[in-house]
Structures are given as C-alpha cells and as structure tokens.
Coordinates of C-alpha atoms and ligand atoms in Angstrom, one line a residue:
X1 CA 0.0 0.0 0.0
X2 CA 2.7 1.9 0.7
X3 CA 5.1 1.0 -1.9
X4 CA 7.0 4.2 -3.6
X5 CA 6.4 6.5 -0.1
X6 CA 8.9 7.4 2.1
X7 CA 8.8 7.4 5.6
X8 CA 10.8 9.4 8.9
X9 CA 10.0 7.8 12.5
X10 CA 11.6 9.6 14.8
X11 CA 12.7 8.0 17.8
X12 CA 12.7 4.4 16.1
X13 CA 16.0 2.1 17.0
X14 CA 13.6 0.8 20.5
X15 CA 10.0 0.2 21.3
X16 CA 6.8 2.2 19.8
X17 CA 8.7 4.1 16.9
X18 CA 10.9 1.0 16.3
X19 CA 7.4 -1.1 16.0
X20 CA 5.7 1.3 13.8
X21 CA 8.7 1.8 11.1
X22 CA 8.3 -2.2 11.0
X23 CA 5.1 -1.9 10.4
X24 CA 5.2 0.8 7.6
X25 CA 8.2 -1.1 6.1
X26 CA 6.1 -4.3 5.6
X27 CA 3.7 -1.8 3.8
X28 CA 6.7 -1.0 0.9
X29 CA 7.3 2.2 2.6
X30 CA 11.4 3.0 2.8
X31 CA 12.2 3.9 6.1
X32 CA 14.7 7.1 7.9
X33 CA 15.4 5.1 11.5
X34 CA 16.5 8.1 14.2
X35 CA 17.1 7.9 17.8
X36 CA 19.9 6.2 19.9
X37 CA 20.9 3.0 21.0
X38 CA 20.7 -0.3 19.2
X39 CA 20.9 1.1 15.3
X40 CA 22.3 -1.7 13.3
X41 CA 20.1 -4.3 15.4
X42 CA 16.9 -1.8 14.1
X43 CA 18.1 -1.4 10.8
X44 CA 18.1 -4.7 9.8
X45 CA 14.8 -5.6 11.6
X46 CA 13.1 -2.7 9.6
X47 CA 14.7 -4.1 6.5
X48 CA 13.7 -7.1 7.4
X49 CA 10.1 -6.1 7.3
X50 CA 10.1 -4.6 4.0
X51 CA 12.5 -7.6 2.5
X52 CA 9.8 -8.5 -0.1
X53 CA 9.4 -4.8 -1.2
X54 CA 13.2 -4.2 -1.5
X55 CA 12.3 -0.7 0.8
X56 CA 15.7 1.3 1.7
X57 CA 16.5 1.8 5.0
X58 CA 18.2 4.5 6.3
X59 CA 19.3 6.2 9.6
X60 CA 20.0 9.5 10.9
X61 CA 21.7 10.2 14.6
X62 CA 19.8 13.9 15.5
X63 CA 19.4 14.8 18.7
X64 CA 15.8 15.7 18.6
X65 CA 16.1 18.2 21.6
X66 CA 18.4 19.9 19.4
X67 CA 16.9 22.1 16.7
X68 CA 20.1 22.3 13.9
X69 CA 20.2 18.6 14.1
X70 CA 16.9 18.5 13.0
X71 CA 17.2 20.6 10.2
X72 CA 20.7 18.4 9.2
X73 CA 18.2 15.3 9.4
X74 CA 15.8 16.5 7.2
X75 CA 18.3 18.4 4.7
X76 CA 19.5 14.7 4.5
X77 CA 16.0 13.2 3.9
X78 CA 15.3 15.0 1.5
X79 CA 19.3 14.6 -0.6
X80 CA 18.7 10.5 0.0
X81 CA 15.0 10.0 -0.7
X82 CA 13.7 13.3 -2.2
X83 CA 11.1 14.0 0.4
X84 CA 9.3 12.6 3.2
X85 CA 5.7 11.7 2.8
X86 CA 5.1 9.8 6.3
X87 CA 6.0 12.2 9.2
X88 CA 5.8 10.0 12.6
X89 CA 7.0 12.5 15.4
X90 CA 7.3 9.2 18.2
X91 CA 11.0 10.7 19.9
X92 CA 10.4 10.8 23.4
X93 CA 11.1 10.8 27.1
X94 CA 9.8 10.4 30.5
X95 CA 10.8 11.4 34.3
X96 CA 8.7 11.2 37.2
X97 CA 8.8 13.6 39.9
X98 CA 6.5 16.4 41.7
X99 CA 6.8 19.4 40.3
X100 CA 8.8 21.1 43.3
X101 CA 11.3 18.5 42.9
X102 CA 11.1 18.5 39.0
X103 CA 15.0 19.0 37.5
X104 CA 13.8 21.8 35.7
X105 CA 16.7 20.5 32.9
X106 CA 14.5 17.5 32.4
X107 CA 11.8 20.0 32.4
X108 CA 13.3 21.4 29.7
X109 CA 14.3 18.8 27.4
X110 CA 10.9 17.1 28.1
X111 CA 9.5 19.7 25.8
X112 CA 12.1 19.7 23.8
X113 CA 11.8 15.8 22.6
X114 CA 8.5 15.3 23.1
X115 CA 7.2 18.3 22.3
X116 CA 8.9 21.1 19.9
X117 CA 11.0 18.5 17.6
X118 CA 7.5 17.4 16.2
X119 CA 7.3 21.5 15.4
X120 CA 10.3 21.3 13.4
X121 CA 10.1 18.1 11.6
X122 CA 6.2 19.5 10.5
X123 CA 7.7 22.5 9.6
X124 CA 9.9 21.3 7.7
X125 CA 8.5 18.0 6.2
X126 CA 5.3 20.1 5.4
X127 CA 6.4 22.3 1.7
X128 CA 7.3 19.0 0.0
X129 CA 4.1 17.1 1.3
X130 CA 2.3 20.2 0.2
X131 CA 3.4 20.5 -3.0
X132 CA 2.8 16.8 -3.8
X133 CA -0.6 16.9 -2.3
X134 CA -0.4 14.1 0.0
X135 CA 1.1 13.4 3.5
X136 CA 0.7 11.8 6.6
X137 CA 1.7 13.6 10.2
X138 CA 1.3 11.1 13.0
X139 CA 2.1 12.2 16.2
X140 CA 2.9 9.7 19.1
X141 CA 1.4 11.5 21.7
X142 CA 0.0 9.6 24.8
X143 CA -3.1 9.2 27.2
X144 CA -1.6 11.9 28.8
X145 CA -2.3 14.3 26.0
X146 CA -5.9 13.5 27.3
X147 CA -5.8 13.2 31.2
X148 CA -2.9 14.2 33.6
X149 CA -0.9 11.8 36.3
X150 CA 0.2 13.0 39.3
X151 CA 4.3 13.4 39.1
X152 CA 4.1 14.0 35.2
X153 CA 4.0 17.5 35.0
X154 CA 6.3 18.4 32.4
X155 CA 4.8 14.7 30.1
X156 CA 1.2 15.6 30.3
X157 CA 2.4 19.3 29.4
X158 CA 4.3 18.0 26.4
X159 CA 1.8 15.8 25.5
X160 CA -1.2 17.9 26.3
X161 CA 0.6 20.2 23.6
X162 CA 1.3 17.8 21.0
X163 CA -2.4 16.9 20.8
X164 CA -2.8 20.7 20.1
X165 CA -0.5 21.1 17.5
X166 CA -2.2 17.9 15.9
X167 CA -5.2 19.8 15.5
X168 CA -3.6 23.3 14.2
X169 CA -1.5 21.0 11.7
X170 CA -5.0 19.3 10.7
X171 CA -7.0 22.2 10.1
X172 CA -3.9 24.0 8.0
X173 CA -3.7 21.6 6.0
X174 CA -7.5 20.5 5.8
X175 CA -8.1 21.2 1.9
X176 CA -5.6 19.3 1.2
X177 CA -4.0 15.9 0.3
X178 CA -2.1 16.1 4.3
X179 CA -3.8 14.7 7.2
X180 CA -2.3 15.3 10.8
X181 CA -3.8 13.0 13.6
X182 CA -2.4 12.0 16.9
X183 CA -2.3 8.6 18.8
X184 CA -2.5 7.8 22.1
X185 CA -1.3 4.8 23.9
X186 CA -1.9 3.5 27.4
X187 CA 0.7 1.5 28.7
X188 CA 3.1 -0.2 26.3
X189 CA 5.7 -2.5 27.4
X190 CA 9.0 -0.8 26.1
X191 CA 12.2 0.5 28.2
X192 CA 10.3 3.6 29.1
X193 CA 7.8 1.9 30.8
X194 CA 10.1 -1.2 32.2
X195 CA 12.1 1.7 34.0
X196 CA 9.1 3.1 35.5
X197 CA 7.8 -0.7 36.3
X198 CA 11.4 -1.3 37.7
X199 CA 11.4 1.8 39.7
X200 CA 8.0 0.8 41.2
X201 CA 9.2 -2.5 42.3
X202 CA 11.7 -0.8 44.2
X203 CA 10.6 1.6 46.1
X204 CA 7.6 -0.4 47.2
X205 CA 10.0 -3.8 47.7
X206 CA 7.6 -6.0 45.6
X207 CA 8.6 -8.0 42.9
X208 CA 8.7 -6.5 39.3
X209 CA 5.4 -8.7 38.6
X210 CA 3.5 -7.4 41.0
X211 CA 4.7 -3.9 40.2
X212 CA 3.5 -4.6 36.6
X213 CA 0.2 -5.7 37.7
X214 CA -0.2 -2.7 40.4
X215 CA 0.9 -0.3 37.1
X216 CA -1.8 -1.7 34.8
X217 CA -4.2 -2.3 37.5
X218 CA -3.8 1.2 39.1
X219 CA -4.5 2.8 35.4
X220 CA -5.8 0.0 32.6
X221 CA -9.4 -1.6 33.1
X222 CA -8.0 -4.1 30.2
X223 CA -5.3 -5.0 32.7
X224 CA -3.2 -6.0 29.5
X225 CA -0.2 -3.6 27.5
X226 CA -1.0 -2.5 24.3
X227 CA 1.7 -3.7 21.8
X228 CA 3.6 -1.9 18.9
X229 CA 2.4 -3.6 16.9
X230 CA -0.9 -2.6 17.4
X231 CA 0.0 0.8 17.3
X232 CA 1.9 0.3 13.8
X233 CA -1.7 -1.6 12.5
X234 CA -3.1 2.4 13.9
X235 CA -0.4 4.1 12.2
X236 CA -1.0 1.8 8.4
X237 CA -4.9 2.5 8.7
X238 CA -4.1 6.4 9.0
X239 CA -1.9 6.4 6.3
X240 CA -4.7 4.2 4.4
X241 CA -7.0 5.8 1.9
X242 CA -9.8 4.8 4.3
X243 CA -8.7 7.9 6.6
X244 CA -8.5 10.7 3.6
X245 CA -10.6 12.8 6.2
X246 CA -9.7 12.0 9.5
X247 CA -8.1 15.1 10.4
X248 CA -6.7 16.1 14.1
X249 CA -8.0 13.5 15.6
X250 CA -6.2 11.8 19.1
X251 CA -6.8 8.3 18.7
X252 CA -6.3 6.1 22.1
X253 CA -5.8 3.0 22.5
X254 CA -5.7 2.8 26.4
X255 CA -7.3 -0.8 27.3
X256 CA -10.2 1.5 28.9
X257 CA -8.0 4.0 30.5
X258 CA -9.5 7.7 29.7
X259 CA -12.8 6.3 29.5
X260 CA -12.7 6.0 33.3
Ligands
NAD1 P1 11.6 3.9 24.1 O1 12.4 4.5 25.3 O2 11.5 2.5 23.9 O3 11.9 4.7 22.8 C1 12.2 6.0 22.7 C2 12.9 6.3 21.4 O4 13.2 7.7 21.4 C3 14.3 5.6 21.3 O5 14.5 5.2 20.0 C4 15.3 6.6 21.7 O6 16.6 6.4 21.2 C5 14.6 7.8 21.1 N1 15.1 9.1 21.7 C6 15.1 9.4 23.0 N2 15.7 10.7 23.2 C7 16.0 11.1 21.9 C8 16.6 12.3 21.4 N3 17.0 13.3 22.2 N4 16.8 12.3 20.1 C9 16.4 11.3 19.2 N5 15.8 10.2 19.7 C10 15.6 10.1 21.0 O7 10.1 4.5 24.5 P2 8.7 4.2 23.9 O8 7.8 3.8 25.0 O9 8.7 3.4 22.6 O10 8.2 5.7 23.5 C11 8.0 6.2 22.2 C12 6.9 7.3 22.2 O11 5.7 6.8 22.7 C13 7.3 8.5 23.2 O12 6.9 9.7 22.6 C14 6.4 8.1 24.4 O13 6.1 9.3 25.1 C15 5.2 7.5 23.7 N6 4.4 6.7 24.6 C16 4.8 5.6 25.2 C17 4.0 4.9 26.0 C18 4.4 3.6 26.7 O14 3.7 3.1 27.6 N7 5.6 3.1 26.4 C19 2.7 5.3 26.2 C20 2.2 6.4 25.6 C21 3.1 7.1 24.8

C-alpha cells in the first residue's frame, strides 16, 4: 500500500517508533530510522520487514532536543529519498517527579523531545508534502495528552501540547492531500515503561510482577499492555485511503483508560 512512499519515524531504533517503522516497512514504505541506542540491530529488523518490497533503510543520529540537528536530518531526507511523505514524530522521554522537585533541565528537554521536535520536523517535512498533495503527520502522543498523572507535569504538558499542534497541523492543511492525527497509547511495554515498572518495584520492595500488575491495575481496566504492533496496524490505517478525512484527531488505545 505503501510502496514508492517514504517514511521518517523519529525515535525508532527501541519500542513504539521501532514497532511502527516495522510496520510501515512491511507496507513497501522506505524507512529514515532516528534515535539512539541499538541502530544496526533496528536497521536490519526494519529491513527485514520490508525484504519482499526491497524498501531502503536509512538512519539519521539527531538529537531531537536539538533544533540544527533537526534541520541536518531533514536536509538529509530530503538529498537521500527526495522527500518525506510519512511524518511520525514518536521521539520521546519520561521522568517522574513532583513538580517542586522536577529537575527543571528534564523540564526542559521534556519539551524539547516530546514536544517542539515534532514542530520542526512539520515545519519542515510540510512544503514538500504540500506540494505533492499528500502526507501523513502522526504524532505519538499519549493518554496523557488526554488526562494528567500526578508526578508527570512536564509529560502531560508536552503531550497535552502535541495533541494541540495535531489539530492546528489538521485544520492548516485540511483542503488538502495532508492529514495530521495523533495517537494515544496506554501502557506499552518498552524500556520507558520497564524503567518506571522497575522503579516501582523498588521503592515499594515488591517483585517486578506485582509492580506490573499494580501499574496496569492502578491505570488499565483491560489490565493487558497495548503492543507496537498494534499501534503500527493504527499508524498503516491512517496512512490508508480509508482515513482521507480523519483530520486532528487523538486516537487512544488505552485498554479503557481515559474512558474512566
Ligand atoms: P523507548 O524508550 O522504547 O523509545 C524512545 C525512542 O526515542 C528511542 O529510539 C530513543 O533512542 C529515542 N530518543 C530518546 N531521546 C531522543 C533524542 N533526544 N533524540 C532522538 N531520539 C531520542 O520509548 P517508547 O515507549 O517506545 O516511547 C515512544 C513514544 O511513545 C514516546 O513519545 C512516548 O512518550 C510515547 N508513549 C509511550 C507509552 C508507553 O507506555 N511506552 C505510552 C504512551 C506514549
């Protein structure tokens, strides 16, 4: 379906992003990989995926608290694959604290990863996709661009502000060929949340199963993690022609959790 597209996941060598560019490279879409970590292990899974299409893989190393870097990823984007036609803005990170004890550099780069690099990759992803009349902006934003969590302030602040900027990307682009919609997991099982499960288990001196149950039970009615995989199957049917006008939308899939 997606054969001949190009696609940037940002944030993709580990968990959600990593899942999703799978899932887009099984679709025929090449793939940019970007975050840190475990690149060539990611590269060839995303190839993997796409094998039967013969997709191109690529990978770019910007910091996406950092603004030039940005703009050096999508300069090279757009020299290696011409443009980019599937935006997903997935990049993120978490830290748990109350906000008088918030390290107000966390704080800071918070907003800067989860929130403004999805600015600057739509700013600059938008001309070409524009011009061609067709484009996709997903943002991985989060239940908690829907409700808040106690010792999440600067999270549900980022995310709270990525589901805005889905709908101002939606409605300026709403004639158009470009659709911008948001998605919203509950818990997922990736390192992000391990930590937090981890972390849990600690200070409470419980086992790290019972501080995976307490997490799901304290938040998820479905009492089960929703999987990237999943979330890529999201991703695909936005990028399908069946969601030509779903526009600014933030799309959970929470086991139950912000219907509470
Ligand atoms: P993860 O830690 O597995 O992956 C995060 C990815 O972002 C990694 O590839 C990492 O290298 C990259 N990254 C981190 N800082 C970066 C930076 N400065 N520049 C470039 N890349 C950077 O986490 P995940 O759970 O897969 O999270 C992905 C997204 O999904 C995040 O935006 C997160 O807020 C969101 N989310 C996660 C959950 C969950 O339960 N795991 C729920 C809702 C939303």
């Amino acid at each position: 379906m997606l054969k001949g597209k190009t696609a940037l996941v940002t944030g993709s060598t580990s968990g959600i992003g990593l899942g999703i560019a799978q899932s887009l490279a099984a679709q025929g879409a090449n793939v940019l990989l970007n975050g840190f970590g475990e690149v060539d292990t990611a590269k060839a899974q995303v190839a993997a995926a796409g094998q039967a299409h013969g997709i191109t893989v690529d990978y770019h190393d910007a910091d996406m608290s950092k603004p030039q870097e940005i703009e050096a990823m999508m300069a090279f984007a757009a020299q290696r694959f011409g443009h980019i036609d599937i935006l997903v803005n997935n990049a993120g990170i978490q830290h748990v604290a109350a906000i008088q004890d918030f390290p107000t550099a966390k704080w800071d780069a918070i907003l800067a990863i989860n929130l403004s690099s999805a600015f600057h990759t739509s700013r600059l992803a938008l001309p070409a996709m524009q011009k061609a009349n067709w484009g996709r902006i997903i943002n991985v934003a989060s239940v908690h661009g829907l409700v808040g969590s106690a010792q999440k302030s600067a999270y549900v602040a980022a995310k709270h502000g990525i589901v805005g900027l889905t709908k101002v990307t939606a409605l300026e682009n709403a004639t158009t060929g470009v659709t911008c919609n948001a998605i919203c997991p509950g818990w997922v099982l990736t390192p992000l949340v391990q930590k937090q499960v981890d972390d849990k288990a600690q200070a409470l001196g419980i086992s790290v199963e019972a501080a995976t149950e307490k997490l799901l039970g304290e938040k998820e009615p479905s009492m089960q993690f929703t999987t990237p995989e999943e979330l890529g199957a999201l991703a695909i049917f936005l990028c399908s022609p069946a969601a030509n006008n779903v526009r600014g939308v933030a799309w959970n899939m929470d086991g139950g959790w912000a219907a509470q």
